[in-house]
Structure formats: structure tokens, C-alpha cells
Short mmCIF file of C-alpha atoms in Angstrom, two decimals:
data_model
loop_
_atom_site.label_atom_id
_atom_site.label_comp_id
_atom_site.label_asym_id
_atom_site.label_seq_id
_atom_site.Cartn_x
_atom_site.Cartn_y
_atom_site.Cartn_z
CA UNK A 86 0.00 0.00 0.00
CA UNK A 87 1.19 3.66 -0.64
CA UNK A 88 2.01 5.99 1.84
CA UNK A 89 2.52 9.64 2.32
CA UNK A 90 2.97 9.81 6.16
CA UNK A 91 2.59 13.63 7.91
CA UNK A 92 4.61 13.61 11.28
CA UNK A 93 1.63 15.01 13.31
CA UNK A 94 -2.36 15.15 12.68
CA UNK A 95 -2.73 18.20 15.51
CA UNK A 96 -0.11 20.45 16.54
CA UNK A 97 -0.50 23.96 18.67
CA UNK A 98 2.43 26.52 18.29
CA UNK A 99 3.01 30.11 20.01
CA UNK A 100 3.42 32.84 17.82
CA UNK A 101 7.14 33.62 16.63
CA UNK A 102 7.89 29.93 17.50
CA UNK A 103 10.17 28.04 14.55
CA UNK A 104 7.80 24.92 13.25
CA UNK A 105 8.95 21.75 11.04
CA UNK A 106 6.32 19.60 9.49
CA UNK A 107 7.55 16.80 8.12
CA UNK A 108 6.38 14.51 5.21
CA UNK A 109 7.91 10.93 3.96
CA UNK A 110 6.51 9.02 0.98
CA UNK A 111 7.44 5.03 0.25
CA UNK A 112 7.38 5.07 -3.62
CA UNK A 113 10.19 6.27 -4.46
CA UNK A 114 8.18 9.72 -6.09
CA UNK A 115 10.50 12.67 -7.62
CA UNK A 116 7.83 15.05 -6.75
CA UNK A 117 6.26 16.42 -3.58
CA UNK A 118 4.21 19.15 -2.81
CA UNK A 119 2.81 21.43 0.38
CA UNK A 120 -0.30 22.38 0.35
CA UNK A 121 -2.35 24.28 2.65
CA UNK A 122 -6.18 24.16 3.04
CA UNK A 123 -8.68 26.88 4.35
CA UNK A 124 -12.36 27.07 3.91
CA UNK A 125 -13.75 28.52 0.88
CA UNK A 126 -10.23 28.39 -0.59
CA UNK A 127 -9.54 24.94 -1.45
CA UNK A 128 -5.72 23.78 -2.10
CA UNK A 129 -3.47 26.29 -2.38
CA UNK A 130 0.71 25.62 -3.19
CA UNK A 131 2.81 26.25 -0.79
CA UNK A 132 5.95 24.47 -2.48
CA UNK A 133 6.77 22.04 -4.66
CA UNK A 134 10.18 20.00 -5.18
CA UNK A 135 10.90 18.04 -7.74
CA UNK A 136 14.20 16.22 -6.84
CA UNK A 137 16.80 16.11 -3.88
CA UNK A 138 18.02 20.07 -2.97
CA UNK A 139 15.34 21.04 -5.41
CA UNK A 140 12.26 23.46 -4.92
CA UNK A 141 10.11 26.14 -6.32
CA UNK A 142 7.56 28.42 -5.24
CA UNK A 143 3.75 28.00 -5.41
CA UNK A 144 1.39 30.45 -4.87
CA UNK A 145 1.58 31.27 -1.41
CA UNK A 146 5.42 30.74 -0.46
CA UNK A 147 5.59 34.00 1.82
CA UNK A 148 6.26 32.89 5.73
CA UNK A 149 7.36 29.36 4.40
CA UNK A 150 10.34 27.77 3.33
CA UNK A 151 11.23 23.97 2.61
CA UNK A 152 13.71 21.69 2.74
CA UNK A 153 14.41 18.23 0.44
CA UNK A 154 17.72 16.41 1.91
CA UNK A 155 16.58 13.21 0.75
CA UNK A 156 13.92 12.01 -1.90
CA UNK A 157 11.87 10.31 0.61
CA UNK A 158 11.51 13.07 3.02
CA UNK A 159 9.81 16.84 2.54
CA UNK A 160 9.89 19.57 5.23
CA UNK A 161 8.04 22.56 5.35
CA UNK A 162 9.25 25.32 7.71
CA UNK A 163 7.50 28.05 9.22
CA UNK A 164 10.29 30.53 10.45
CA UNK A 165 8.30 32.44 12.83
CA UNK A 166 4.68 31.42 13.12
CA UNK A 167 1.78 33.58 13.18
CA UNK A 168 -1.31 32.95 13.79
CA UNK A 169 -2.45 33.82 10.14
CA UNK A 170 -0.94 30.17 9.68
CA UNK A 171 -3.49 28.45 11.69
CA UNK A 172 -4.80 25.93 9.10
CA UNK A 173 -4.75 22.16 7.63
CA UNK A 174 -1.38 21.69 5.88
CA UNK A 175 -1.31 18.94 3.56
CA UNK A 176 1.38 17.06 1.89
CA UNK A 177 1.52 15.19 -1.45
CA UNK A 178 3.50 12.82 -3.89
CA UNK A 179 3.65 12.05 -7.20
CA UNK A 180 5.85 10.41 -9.80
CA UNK A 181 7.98 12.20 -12.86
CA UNK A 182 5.66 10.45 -15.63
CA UNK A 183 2.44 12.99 -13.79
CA UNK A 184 -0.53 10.89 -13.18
CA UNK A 185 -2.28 10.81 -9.72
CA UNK A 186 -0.81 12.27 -6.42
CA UNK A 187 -1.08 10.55 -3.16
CA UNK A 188 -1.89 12.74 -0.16
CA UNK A 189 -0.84 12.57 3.10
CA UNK A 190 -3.57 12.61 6.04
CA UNK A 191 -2.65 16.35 6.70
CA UNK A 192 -1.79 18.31 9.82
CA UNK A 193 -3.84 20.88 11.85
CA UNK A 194 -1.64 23.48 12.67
CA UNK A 195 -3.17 25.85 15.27
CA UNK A 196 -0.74 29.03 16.18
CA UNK A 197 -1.92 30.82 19.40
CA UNK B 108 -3.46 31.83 -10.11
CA UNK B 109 -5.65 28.53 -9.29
CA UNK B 110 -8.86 27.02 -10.97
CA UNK B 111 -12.30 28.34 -10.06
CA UNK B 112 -14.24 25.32 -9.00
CA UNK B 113 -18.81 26.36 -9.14
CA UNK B 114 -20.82 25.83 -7.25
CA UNK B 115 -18.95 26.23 -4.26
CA UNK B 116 -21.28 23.83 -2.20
CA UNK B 117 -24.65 21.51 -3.51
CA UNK B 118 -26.71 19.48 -1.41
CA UNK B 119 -28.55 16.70 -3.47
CA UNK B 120 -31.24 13.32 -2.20
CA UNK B 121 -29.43 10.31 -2.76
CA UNK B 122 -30.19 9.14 -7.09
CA UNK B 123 -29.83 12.81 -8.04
CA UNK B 124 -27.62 13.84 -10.42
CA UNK B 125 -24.96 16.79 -10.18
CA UNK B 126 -22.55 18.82 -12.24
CA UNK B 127 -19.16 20.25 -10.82
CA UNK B 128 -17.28 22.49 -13.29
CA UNK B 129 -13.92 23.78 -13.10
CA UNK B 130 -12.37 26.65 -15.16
CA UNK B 131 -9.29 28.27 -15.69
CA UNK B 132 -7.56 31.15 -16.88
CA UNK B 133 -4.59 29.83 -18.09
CA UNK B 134 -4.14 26.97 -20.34
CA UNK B 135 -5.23 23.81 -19.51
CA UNK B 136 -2.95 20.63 -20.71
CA UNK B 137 -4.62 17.62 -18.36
CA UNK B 138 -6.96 18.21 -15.83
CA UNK B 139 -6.97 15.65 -12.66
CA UNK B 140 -10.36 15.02 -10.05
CA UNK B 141 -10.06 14.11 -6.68
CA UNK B 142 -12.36 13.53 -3.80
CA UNK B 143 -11.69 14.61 -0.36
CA UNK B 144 -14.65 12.63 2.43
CA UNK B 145 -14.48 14.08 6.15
CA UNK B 146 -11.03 13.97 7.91
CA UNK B 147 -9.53 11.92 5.19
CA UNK B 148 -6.88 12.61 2.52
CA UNK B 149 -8.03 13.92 -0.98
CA UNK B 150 -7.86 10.64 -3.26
CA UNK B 151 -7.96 10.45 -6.80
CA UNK B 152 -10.29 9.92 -8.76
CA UNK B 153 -9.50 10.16 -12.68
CA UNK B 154 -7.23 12.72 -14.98
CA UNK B 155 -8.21 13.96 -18.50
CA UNK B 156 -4.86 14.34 -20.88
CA UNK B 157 -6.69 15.43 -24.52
CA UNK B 158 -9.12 18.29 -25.06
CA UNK B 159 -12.84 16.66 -25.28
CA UNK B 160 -11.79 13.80 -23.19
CA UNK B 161 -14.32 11.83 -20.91
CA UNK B 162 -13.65 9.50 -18.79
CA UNK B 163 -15.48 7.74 -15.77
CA UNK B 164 -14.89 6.23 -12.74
CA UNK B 165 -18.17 4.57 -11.43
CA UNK B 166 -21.04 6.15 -12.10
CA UNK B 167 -18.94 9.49 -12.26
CA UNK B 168 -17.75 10.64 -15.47
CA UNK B 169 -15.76 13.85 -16.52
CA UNK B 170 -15.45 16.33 -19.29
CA UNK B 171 -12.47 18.39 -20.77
CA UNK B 172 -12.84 21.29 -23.31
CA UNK B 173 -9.38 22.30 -23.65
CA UNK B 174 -10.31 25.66 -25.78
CA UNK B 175 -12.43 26.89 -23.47
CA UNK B 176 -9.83 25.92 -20.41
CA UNK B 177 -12.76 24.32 -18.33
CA UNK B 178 -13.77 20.50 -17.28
CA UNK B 179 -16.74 19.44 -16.01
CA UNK B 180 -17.78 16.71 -13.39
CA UNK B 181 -21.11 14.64 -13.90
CA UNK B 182 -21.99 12.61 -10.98
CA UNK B 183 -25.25 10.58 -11.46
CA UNK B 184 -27.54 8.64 -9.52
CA UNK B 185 -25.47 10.19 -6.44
CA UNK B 186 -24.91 7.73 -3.56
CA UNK B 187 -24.48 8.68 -0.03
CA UNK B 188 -21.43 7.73 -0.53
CA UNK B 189 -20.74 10.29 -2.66
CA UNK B 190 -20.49 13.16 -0.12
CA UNK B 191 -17.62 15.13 0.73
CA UNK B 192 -15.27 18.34 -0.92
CA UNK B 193 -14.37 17.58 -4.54
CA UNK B 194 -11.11 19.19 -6.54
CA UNK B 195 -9.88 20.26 -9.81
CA UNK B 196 -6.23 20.30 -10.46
CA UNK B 197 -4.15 21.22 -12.77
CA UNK B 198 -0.31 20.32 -14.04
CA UNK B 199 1.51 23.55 -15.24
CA UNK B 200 4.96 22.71 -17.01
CA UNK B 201 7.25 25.35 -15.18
CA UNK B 202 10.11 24.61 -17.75
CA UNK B 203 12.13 22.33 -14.78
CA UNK B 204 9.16 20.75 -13.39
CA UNK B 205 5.15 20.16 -13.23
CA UNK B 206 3.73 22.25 -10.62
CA UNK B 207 0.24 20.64 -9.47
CA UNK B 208 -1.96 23.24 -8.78
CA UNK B 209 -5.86 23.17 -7.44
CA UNK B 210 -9.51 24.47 -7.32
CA UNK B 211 -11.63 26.59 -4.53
CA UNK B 212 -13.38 22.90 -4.00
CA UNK B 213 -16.88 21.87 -4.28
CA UNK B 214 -18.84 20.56 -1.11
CA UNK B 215 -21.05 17.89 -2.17
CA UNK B 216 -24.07 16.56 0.18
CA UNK B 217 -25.86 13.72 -0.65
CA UNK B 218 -29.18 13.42 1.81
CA UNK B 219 -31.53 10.38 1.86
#
């Protein structure tokens, strides 16, 4: 069975606090993706990498940054968290060829 | 920047039969469909590569006019099991990569 596996389902976070979320995939995908997910807004790109030490902006990157050390494993990176990025943050995989992505379960980030 | 997914949210009794439609305003080279039920991950459902494409995926079939940058979703004879937020996406070649970007999302209700 596939996996995307998101460290944490819940997390709370003060304001100005450094956060890691962290995403691993098992199939051995060259891309992988942050998304985050608000009501009314639907998916919006955070990130997207598309091999080791590679990344690119999507359409939200400000407040963000990522990190791709190995191919299995995708971190996202709030550098000083406000509360503006209290919100479902989902992360995805998918191969070089482009057909479906697989999704991790996401995590609730709530910054107080 | 990312698809416009109407209507935003539909409420249907079970053996209705629904339309979700997705437009864009840049071009549109494959268009992918996923379904997202109630705390899960989004899942895939099917992705359209040619302009006029349809495709299906049990009793939910999809539409792609490539001119006019929009795709369609038919769901019929809707099943309870039918319910939850439904996405378009779409693949934008960046020159070094495929950036997969998505909808506003479409709530879908299906009542007895």
C-alpha cells in the first residue's frame, strides 16, 4: 500500500515559535508538494520539489520555506509562526511520468 | 493563479444527479479530479490528458474542453457515498518541473 505519512495530525504553536512539518513518501516519487487548506479556498501551493536540494515556489510561499535532503523526506518550515498560519497543511507525492498524487492525512496546525 | 471550481457547495437526495465544473484562466494541458470525504486525505479519482476527453470512474464521469480551459464533473444517480469536498487540479509545465496546482473545491451533500 502507498504511503505519504505527515509527522503530526494536531499540533499547537506560540506565535514567533520556529515549526517543522515533516512529510515521507514510500514510492520512491521525484515530486512532492505542500499544500495548505482553508475554507472557501480549497488547495493552495505552498511548495513544490521536484528532486533532492530542489524546490520552487507556489502560490503562497511568503512565511514558508522547505527543505528536500533526501527524496523520501519533505519539510516545510515556518520561520516564525503567526497565527495567520493556523490551518490544515497537507502534503503530497507524485511520480515524474504525472498521473495521480497521493496525499498525506494532513496536519492541523493551530498558532496561538 | 488557481482554478475556479462552481458551485462552491450543492446538497442533493441520494439518485440525483450533479454537475461540478472547473475553469481556468490559463491553459489547460490535463486536468486531474479528486475527492476529499471528512477527515480523510483527498484521493484520486480520474485525470483527462486530450481536449474533449471523458472518462469515468463509477457512475462518475468527466469532461475536458481544452479551448475553453474548463472540465466538467457529472456525478449521477449520487450515492451517499458520494459526499464530501471535490477538486480540480491542474499540471503547469514550469520549464524544470510540473507544478500541481488546485480548485476553490466543491462541497457535495448527498441526503436520503
Amino acid at each position: 500500500d502507498v504511503k505519504v505519512t505527515q509527522s503530526s495530525r494536531y499540533l499547537v504553536k506560540r506565535t514567533g515559535e520556529k515549526v517543522f512539518l515533516e512529510c515521507v513518501q514510500d514510492m520512491d516519487h521525484e515530486n512532492m508538494f505542500w499544500y495548505r487548506q482553508d475554507p472557501g479556498l480549497g488547495l493552495r501551493l505552498i511548495y513544490f520539489s521536484y528532486d533532492v536540494k530542489m524546490k520552487e515556489k507556489g502560490d503562497i510561499p511568503e512565511g514558508y520555506s522547505v527543505s528536500r535532503e533526501k527524496k523520501e523526506r519533505f519539510s516545510l518550515i515556518l520561520e516564525s509562526a503567526s497565527t495567520n498560519q493556523t490551518s490544515m497543511y497537507l502534503c503530497a507525492s507524485r511520480d515524474r511520468l504525472g498521473t495521480e498524487a497521493f496525499f498525506g492525512q494532513g496536519t492541523r496546525l493551530t498558532v496561538v | 493563479q488557481q482554478p475556479v471550481q462552481s458551485p462552491q457547495a450543492v446538497i442533493l437526495r441520494e439518485g440525483e444527479d450533479a454537475v461540478i465544473n472547473c475553469s481556468s484562466s490559463k491553459a489547460l494541458y490535463s486536468v486531474h479530479w479528486y475527492r476529499q470525504k471528512h477527515g480523510e486525505a483527498p484521493v484520486f479519482l480520474m485525470i483527462l490528458l486530450k481536449g474533449g476527453e471523458q472518462k469515468g470512474h463509477e457512475k462518475i464521469s468527466a469532461s475536458f474542453n481544452e479551448k475553453k480551459q474548463q472540465s466538467s464533473l457529472y456525478l449521477t444517480a449520487s450515492q451517499l457515498s458520494y459526499s464530501g469536498t471535490y477538486f480540480c487540479g491542474t499540471a503547469i509545465n514550469t520549464g524544470t518541473a510540473s507544478k500541481l496546482t488546485f480548485g476553490t473545491g466543491t462541497r457535495l451533500q448527498v441526503t436520503l
